[in-house]
XYZ file of N, CA and C in Angstrom:
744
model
N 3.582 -28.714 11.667
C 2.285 -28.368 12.252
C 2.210 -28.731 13.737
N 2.913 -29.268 14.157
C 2.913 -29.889 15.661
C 2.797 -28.854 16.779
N 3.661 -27.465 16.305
C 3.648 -26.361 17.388
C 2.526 -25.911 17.379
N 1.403 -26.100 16.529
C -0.163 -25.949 16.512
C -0.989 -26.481 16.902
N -1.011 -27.713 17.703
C -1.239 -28.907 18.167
C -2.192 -28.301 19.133
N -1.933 -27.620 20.133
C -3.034 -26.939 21.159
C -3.951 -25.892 20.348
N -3.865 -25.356 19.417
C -4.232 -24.179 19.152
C -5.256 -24.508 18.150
N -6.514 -25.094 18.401
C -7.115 -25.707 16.959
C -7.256 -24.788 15.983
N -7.456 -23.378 15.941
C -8.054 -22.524 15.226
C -7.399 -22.083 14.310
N -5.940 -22.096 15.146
C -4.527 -21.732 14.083
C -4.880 -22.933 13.106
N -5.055 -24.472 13.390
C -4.367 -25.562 13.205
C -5.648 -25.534 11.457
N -6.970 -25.435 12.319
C -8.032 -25.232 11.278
C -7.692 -24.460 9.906
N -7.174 -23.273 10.051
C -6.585 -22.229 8.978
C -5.917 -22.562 8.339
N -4.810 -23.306 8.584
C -3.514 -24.247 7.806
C -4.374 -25.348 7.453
N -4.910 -25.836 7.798
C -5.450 -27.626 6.887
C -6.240 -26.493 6.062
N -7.515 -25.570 6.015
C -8.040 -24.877 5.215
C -7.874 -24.160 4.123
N -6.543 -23.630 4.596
C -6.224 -22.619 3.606
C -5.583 -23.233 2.253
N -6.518 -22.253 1.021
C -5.861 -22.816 -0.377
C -4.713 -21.567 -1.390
N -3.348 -22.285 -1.134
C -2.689 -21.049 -1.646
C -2.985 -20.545 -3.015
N -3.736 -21.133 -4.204
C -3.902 -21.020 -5.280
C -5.302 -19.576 -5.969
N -5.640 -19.778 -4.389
C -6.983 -18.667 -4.189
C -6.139 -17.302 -3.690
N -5.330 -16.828 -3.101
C -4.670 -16.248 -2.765
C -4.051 -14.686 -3.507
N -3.986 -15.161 -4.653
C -3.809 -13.652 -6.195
C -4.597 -13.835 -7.188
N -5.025 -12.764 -7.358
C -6.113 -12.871 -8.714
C -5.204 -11.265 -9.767
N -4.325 -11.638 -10.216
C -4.155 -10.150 -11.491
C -5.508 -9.830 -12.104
N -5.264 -8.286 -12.528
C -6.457 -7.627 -12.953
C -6.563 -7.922 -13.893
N -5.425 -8.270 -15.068
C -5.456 -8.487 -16.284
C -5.915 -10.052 -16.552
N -6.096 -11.085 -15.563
C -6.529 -12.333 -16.049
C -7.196 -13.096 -15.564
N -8.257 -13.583 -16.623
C -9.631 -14.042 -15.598
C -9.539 -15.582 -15.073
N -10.244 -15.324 -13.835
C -9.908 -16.596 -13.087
C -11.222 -17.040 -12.545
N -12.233 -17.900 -12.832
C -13.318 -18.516 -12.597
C -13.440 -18.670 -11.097
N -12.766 -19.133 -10.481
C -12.831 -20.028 -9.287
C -12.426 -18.927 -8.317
N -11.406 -17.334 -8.951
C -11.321 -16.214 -7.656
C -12.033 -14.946 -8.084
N -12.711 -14.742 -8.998
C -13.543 -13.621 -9.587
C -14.643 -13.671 -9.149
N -14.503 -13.454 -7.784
C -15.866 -12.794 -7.213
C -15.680 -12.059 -6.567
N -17.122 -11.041 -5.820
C -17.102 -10.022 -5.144
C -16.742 -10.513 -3.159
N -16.734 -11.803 -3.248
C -16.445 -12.342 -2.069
C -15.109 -12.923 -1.439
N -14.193 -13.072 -2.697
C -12.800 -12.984 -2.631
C -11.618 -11.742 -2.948
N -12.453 -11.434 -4.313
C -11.259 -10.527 -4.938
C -11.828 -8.898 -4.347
N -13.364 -8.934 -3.646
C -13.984 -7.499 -2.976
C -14.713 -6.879 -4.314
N -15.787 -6.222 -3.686
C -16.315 -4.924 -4.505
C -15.179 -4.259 -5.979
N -14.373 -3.311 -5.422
C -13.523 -2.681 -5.960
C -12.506 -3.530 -6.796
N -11.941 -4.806 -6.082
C -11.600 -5.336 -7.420
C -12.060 -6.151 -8.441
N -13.087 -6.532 -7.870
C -13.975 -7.633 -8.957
C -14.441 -6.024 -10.534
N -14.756 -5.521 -9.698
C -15.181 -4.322 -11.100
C -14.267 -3.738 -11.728
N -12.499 -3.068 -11.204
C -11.665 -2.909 -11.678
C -11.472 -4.503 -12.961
N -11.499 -5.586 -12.431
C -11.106 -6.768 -13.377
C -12.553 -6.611 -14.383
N -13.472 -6.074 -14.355
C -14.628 -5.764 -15.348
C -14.196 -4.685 -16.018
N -13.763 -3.969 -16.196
C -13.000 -2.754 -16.655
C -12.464 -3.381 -17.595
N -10.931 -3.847 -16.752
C -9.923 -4.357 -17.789
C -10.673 -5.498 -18.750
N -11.535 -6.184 -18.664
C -12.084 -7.249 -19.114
C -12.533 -6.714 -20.326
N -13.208 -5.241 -20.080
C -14.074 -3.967 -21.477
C -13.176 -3.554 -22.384
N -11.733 -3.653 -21.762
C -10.550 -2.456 -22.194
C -10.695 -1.081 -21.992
N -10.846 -1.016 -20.690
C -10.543 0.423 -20.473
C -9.244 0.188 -19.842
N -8.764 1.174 -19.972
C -7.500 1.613 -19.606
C -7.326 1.427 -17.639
N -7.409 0.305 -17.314
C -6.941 0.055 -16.037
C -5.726 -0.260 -16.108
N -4.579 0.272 -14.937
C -3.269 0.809 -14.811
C -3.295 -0.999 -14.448
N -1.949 -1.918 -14.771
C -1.910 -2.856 -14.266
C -1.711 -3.416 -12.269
N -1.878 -4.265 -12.511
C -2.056 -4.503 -10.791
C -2.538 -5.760 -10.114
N -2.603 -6.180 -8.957
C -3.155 -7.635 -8.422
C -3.724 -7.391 -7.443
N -4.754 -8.800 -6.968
C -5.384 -8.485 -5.993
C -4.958 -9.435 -5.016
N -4.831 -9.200 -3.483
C -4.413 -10.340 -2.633
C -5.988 -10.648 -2.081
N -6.394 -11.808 -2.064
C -7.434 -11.769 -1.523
C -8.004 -12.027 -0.263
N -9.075 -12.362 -0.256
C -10.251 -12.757 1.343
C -9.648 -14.083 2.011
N -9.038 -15.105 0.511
C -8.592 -16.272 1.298
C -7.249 -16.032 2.334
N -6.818 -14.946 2.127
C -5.188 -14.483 2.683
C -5.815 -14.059 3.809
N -6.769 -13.165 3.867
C -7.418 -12.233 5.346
C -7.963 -13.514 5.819
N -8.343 -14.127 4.956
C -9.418 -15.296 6.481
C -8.322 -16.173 6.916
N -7.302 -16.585 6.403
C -6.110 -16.823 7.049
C -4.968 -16.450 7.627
N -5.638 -15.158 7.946
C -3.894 -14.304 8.398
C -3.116 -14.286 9.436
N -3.869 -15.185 10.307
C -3.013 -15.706 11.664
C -2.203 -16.717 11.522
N -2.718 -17.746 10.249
C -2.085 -18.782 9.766
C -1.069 -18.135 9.026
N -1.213 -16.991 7.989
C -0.129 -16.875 7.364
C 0.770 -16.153 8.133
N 0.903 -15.693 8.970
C 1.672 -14.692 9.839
C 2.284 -15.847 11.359
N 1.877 -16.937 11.300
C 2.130 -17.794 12.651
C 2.977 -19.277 11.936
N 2.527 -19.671 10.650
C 3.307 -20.761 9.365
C 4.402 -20.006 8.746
N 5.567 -20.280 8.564
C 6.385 -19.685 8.171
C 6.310 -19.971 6.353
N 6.167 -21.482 6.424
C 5.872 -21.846 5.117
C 4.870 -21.075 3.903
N 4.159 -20.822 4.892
C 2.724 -20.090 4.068
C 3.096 -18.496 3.975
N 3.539 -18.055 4.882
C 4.134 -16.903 4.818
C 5.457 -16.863 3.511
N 5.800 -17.724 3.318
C 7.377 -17.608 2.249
C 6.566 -17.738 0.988
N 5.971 -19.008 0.906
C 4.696 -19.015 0.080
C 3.981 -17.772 -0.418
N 3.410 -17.234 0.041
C 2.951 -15.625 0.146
C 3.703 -14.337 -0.449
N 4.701 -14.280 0.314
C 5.746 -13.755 -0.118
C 6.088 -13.899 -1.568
N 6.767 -15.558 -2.028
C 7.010 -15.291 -3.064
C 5.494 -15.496 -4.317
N 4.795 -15.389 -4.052
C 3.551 -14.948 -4.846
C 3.311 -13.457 -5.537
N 3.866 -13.095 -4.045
C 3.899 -11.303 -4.295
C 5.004 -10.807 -5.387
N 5.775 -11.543 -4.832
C 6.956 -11.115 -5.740
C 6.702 -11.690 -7.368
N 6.613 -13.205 -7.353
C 6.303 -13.134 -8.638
C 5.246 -12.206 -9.174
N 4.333 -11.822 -9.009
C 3.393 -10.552 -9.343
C 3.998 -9.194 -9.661
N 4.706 -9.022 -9.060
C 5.376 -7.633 -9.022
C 6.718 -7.888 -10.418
N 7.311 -8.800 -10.079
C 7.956 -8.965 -11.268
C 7.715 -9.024 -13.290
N 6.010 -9.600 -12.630
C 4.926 -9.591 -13.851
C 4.826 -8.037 -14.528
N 4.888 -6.883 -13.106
C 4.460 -5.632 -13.349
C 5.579 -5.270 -14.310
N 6.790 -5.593 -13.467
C 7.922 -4.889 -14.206
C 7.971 -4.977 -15.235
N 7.732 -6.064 -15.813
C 7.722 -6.568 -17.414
C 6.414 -5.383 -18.287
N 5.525 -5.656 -17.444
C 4.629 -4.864 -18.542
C 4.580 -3.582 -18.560
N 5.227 -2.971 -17.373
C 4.989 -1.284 -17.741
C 6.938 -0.726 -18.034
N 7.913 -1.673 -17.714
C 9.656 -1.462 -17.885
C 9.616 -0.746 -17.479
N 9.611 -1.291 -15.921
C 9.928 0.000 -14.688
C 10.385 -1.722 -14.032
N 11.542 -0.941 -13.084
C 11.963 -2.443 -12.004
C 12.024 -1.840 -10.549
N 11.557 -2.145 -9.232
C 10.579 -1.754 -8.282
C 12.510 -1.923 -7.355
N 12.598 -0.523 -6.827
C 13.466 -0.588 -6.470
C 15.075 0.018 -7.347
N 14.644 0.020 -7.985
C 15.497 1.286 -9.094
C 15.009 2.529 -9.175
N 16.604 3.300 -8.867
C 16.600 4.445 -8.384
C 16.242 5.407 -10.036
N 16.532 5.149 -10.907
C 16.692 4.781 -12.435
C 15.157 5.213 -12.829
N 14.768 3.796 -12.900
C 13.441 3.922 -13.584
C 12.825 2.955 -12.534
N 12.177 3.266 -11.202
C 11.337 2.812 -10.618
C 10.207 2.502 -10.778
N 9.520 1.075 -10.255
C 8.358 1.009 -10.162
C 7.677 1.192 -9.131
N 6.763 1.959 -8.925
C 5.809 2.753 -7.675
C 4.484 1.825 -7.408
N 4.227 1.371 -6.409
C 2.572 0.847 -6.100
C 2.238 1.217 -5.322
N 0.654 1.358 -5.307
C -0.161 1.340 -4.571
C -0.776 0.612 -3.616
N -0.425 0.830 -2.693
C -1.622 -0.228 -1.581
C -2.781 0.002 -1.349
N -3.875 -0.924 -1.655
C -5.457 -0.038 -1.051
C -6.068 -1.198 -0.630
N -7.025 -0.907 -0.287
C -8.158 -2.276 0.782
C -9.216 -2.213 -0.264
N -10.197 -3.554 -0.087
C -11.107 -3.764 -0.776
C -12.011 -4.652 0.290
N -13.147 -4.108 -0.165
C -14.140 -5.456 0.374
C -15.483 -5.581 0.006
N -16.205 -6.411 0.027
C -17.090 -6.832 -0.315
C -18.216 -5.787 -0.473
N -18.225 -5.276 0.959
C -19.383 -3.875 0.736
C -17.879 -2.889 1.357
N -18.285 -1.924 0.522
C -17.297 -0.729 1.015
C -17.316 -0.023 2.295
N -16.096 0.303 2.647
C -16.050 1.062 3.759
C -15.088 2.140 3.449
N -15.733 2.908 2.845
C -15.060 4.270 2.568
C -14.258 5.691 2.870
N -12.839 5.568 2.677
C -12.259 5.806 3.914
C -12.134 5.488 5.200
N -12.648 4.129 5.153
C -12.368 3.557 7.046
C -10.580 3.183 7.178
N -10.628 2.632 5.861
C -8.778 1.832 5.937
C -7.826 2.357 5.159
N -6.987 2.032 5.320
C -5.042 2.717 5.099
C -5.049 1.852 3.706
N -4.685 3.049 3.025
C -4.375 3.417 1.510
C -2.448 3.541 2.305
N -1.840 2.976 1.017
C 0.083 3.628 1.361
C 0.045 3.826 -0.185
N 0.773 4.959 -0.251
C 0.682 5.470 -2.245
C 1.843 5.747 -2.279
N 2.517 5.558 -3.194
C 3.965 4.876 -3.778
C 4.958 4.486 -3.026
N 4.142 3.637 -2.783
C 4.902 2.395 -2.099
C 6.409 1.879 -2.845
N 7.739 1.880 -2.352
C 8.720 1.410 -3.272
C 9.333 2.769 -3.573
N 9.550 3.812 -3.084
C 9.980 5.018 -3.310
C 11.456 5.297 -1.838
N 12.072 5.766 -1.960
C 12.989 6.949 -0.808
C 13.240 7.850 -1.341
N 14.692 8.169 -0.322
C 14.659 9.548 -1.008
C 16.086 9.014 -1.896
N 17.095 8.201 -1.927
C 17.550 7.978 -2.954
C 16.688 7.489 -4.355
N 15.787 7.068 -4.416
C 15.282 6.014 -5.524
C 14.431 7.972 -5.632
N 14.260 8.832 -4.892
C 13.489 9.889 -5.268
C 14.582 11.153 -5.818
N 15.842 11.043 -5.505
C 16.579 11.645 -6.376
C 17.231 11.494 -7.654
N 17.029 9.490 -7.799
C 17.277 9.432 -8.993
C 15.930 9.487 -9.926
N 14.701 9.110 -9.917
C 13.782 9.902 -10.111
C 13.403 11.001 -10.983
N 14.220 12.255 -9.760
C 13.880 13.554 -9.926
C 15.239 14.075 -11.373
N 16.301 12.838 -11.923
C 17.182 13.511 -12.964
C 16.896 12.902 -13.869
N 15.500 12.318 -14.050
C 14.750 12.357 -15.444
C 14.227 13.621 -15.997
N 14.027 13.616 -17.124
C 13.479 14.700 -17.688
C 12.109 14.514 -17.543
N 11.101 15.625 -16.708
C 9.698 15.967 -16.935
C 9.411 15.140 -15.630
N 10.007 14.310 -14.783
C 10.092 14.155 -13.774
C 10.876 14.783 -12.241
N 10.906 15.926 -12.526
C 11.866 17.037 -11.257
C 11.058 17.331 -9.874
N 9.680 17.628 -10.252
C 8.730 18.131 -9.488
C 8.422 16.957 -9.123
N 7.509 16.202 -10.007
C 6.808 14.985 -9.568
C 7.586 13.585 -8.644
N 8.725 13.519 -9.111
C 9.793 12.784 -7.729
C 9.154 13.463 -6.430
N 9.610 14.326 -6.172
C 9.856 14.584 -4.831
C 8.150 14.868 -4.397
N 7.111 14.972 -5.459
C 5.945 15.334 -4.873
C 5.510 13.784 -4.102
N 6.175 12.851 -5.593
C 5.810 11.503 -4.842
C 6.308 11.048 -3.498
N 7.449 11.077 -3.196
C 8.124 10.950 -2.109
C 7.374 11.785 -1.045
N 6.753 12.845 -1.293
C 6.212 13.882 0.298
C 4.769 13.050 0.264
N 4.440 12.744 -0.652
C 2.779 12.129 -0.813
C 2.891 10.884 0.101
N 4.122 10.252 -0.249
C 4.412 8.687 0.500
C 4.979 8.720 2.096
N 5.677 9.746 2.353
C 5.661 10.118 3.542
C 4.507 10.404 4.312
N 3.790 11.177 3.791
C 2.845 11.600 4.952
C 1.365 10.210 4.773
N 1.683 9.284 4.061
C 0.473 8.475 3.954
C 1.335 7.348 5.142
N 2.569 6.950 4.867
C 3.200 6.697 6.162
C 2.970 6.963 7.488
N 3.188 8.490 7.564
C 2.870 9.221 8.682
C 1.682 8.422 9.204
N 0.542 9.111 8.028
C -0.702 8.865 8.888
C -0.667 7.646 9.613
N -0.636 6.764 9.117
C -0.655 5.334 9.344
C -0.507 4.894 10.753
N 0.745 6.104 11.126
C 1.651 5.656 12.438
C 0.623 7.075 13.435
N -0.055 7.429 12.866
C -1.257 8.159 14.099
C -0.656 9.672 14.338
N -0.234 10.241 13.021
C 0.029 11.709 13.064
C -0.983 11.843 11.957
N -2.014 13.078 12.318
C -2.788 13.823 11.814
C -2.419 14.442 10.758
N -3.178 14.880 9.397
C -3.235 15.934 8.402
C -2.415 16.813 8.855
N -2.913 17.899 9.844
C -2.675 18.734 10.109
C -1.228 19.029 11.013
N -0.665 17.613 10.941
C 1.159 17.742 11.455
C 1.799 18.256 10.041
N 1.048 17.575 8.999
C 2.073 17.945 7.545
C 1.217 19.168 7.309
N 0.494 19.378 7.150
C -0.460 20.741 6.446
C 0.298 21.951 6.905
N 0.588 21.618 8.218
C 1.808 22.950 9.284
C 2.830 23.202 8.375
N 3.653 22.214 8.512
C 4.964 22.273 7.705
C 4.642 22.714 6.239
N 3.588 22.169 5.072
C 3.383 22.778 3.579
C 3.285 24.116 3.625
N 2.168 24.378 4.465
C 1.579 26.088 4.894
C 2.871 26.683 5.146
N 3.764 26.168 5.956
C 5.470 27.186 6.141
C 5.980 27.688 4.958
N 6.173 26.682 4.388
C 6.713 26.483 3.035
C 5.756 27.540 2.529
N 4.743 27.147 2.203
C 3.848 28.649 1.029
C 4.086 30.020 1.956
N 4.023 30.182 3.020
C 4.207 31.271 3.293
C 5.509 31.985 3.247
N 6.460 30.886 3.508
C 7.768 31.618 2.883
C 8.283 32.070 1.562
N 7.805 31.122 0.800
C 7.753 31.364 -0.574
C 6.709 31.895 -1.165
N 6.018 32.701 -0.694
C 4.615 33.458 -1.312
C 3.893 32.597 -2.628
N 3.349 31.069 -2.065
C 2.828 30.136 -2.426
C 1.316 30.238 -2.235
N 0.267 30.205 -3.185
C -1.074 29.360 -2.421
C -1.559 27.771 -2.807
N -0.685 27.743 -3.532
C -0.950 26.146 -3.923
C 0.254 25.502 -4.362
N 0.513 24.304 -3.899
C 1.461 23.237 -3.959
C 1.868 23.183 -5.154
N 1.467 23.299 -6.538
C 1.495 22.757 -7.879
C 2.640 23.918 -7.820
N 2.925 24.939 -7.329
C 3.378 25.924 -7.416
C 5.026 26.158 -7.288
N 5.297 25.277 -6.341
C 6.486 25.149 -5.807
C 7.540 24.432 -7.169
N 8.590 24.645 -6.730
C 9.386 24.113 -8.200
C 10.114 22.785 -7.531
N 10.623 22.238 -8.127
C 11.406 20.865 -7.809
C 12.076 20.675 -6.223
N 13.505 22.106 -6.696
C 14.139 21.880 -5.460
C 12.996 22.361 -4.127
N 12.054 23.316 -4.189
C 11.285 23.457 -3.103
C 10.419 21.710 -2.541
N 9.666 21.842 -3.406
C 8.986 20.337 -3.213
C 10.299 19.134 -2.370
N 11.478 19.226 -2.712
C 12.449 18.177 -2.275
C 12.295 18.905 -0.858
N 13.236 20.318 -0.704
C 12.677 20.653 0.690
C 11.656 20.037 1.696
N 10.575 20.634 1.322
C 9.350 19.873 1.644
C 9.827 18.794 2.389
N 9.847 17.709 1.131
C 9.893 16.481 1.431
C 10.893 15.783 2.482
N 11.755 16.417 2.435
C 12.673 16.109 3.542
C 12.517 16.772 5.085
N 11.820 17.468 4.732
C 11.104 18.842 5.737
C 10.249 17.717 6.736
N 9.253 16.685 5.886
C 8.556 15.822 6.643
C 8.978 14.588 7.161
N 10.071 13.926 6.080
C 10.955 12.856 6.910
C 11.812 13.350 8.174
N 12.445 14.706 8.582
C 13.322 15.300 9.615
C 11.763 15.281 10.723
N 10.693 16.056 10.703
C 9.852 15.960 11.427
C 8.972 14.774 11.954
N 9.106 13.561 10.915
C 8.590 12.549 11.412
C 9.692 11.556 12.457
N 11.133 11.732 11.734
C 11.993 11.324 12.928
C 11.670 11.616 14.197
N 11.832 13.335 14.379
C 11.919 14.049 15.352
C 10.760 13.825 16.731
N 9.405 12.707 16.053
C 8.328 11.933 16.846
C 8.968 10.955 16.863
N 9.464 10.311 16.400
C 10.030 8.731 16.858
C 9.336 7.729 15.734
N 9.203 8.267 14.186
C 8.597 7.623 13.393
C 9.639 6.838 12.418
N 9.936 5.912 12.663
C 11.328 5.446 11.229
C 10.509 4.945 10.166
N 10.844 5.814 9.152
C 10.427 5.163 7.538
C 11.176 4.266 7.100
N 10.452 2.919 6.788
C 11.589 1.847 6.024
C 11.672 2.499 4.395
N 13.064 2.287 4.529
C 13.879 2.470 3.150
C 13.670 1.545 2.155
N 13.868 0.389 2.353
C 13.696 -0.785 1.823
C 12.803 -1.537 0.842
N 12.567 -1.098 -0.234
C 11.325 -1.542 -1.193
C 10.567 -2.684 -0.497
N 11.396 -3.240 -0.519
C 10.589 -5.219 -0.459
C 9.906 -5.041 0.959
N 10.908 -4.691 2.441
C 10.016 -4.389 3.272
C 9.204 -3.520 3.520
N 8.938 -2.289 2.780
C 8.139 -1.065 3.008
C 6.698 -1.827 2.134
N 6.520 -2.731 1.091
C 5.407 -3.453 0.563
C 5.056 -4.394 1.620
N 5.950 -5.328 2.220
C 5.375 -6.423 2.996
C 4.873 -5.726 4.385
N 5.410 -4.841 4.568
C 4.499 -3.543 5.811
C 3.246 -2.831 5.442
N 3.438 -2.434 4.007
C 2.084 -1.591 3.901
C 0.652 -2.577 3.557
N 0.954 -3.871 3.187
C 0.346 -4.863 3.065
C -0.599 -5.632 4.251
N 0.427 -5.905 4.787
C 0.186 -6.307 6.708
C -0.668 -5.038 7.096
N -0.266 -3.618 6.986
C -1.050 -2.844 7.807
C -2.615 -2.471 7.381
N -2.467 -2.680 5.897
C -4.095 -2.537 5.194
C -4.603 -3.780 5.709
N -4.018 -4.816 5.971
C -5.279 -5.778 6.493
C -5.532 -5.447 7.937
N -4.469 -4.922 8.705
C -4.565 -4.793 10.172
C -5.670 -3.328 10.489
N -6.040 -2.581 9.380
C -7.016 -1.438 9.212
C -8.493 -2.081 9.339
N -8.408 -3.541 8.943
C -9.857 -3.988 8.943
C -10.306 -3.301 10.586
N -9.257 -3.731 11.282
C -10.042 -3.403 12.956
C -9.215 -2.136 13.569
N -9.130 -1.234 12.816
C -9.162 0.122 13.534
C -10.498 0.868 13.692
N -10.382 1.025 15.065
C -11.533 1.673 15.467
C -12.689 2.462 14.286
N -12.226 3.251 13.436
C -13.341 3.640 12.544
C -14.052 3.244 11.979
N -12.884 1.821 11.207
C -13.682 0.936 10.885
C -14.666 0.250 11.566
N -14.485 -0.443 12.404
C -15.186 -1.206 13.492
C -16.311 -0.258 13.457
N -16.325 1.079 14.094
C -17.780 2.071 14.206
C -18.819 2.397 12.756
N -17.678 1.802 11.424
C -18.778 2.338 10.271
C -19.183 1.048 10.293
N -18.900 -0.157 10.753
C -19.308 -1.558 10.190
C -20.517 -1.616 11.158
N -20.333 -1.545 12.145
C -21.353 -1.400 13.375
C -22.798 -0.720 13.198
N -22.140 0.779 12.551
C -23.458 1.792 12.176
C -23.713 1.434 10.930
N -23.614 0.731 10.234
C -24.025 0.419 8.719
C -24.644 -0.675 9.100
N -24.866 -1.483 10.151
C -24.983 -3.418 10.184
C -24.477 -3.592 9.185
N -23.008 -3.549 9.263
C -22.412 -4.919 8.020
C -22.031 -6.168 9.002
């Protein structure tokens, strides 16, 4: 803690912060992080769901104590490894319950990244959707049976939520799909067959290079990125303007 020594605010966050507040799974109730002020709006009611038995897809929540410390966890290395392996044990939890392993090209496991908070801000922040995908882990994938199409749809879905992220518009990928239907006398996506959809999909990784966009390959780092960037969405400008015009 000493290199914090000038910096009280960092220094405040580290004596403050409690790593045990930090994950709340959907599937198990936790007194002390089941509220709408840690775990957010959206997941406190998803964990009311699962609580009813409805059919909520499994999953975890990182919480408010991680955002109100994220200079600490991003500036402590300790708390950061800490963090880290939290995540991971979680994710390893997943594998077990749905027998999918995150990073197998085989039988992959896919997540979702999304934001939550207390009062919603709807569409202000970065969603990343199948997270843990390439295009190897999307060709092995695509030589399951009843999975041909849906590989590679996932892979173009995860690209362009990438994309966005990095400040290319809808309408950079909408160009390139629209090519595609018009060459293939397409009006809707569902339409296209496997090897087209792979097209596609590679259609948008060659074009996102071609801006200077590199997609990480890498399961473990493409989660610890899409993670970092949903909290770093709290203060993108839109947000900031709906929080402003709402008085939150």
């Amino acid at each position: 803690l000493e290199k914090f020594h000038d910096n009280k605010h960092i220094l405040n966050l580290v004596m403050s912060y409690t790593p045990e507040l930090t994950i709340s799974p959907i599937y198990q109730k936790n007194k002390e992080i089941d509220n709408q002020i840690l775990v957010g709006n959206k997941g406190y009611f998803l964990k009311e769901l699962a609580a009813l038995n409805f059919p909520v897809p499994p999953g975890f929540i990182i919480t408010t104590e991680v955002f109100r410390s994220l200079e600490a966890v991003k500036a402590y290395k300790y708390i950061f490894n800490d963090m880290a392996h939290r995540i991971n044990s979680e994710v390893i939890k997943l594998e077990k319950a749905v027998g999918r392993k995150f990073g197998d090209p085989k039988n992959p496991l896919l997540l979702s990244v999304r934001s939550g908070a207390t009062i919603s801000l709807p569409g202000m922040m970065h969603s990343f959707l199948n997270v843990g995908i390439n295009e190897a882990i999307a060709e092995g994938l695509s030589m399951k049976k009843g999975f041909e199409w849906a590989a590679w749809d996932s892979y173009r879905r995860f690209l362009q939520t990438w994309g966005m992220f990095q400040n290319l518009d809808r309408n950079f990928f909408d160009r390139i799909i629209n090519d595609f239907k018009s060459r293939y006398h397409i009006d809707r996506k569902i339409e296209f067959n496997a090897e087209q959809m792979r097209q596609i999909a590679l259609s948008y990784k060659r074009a996102m290079s071609e801006t200077g966009i590199e997609v990480i390959d890498d399961p473990p780092r493409q989660l610890e990125n899409a993670i970092l960037q949903v909290f770093a969405s709290w203060y993108s400008d839109q947000a900031n303007i709906y929080r402003r015009e709402m008085h939150l």
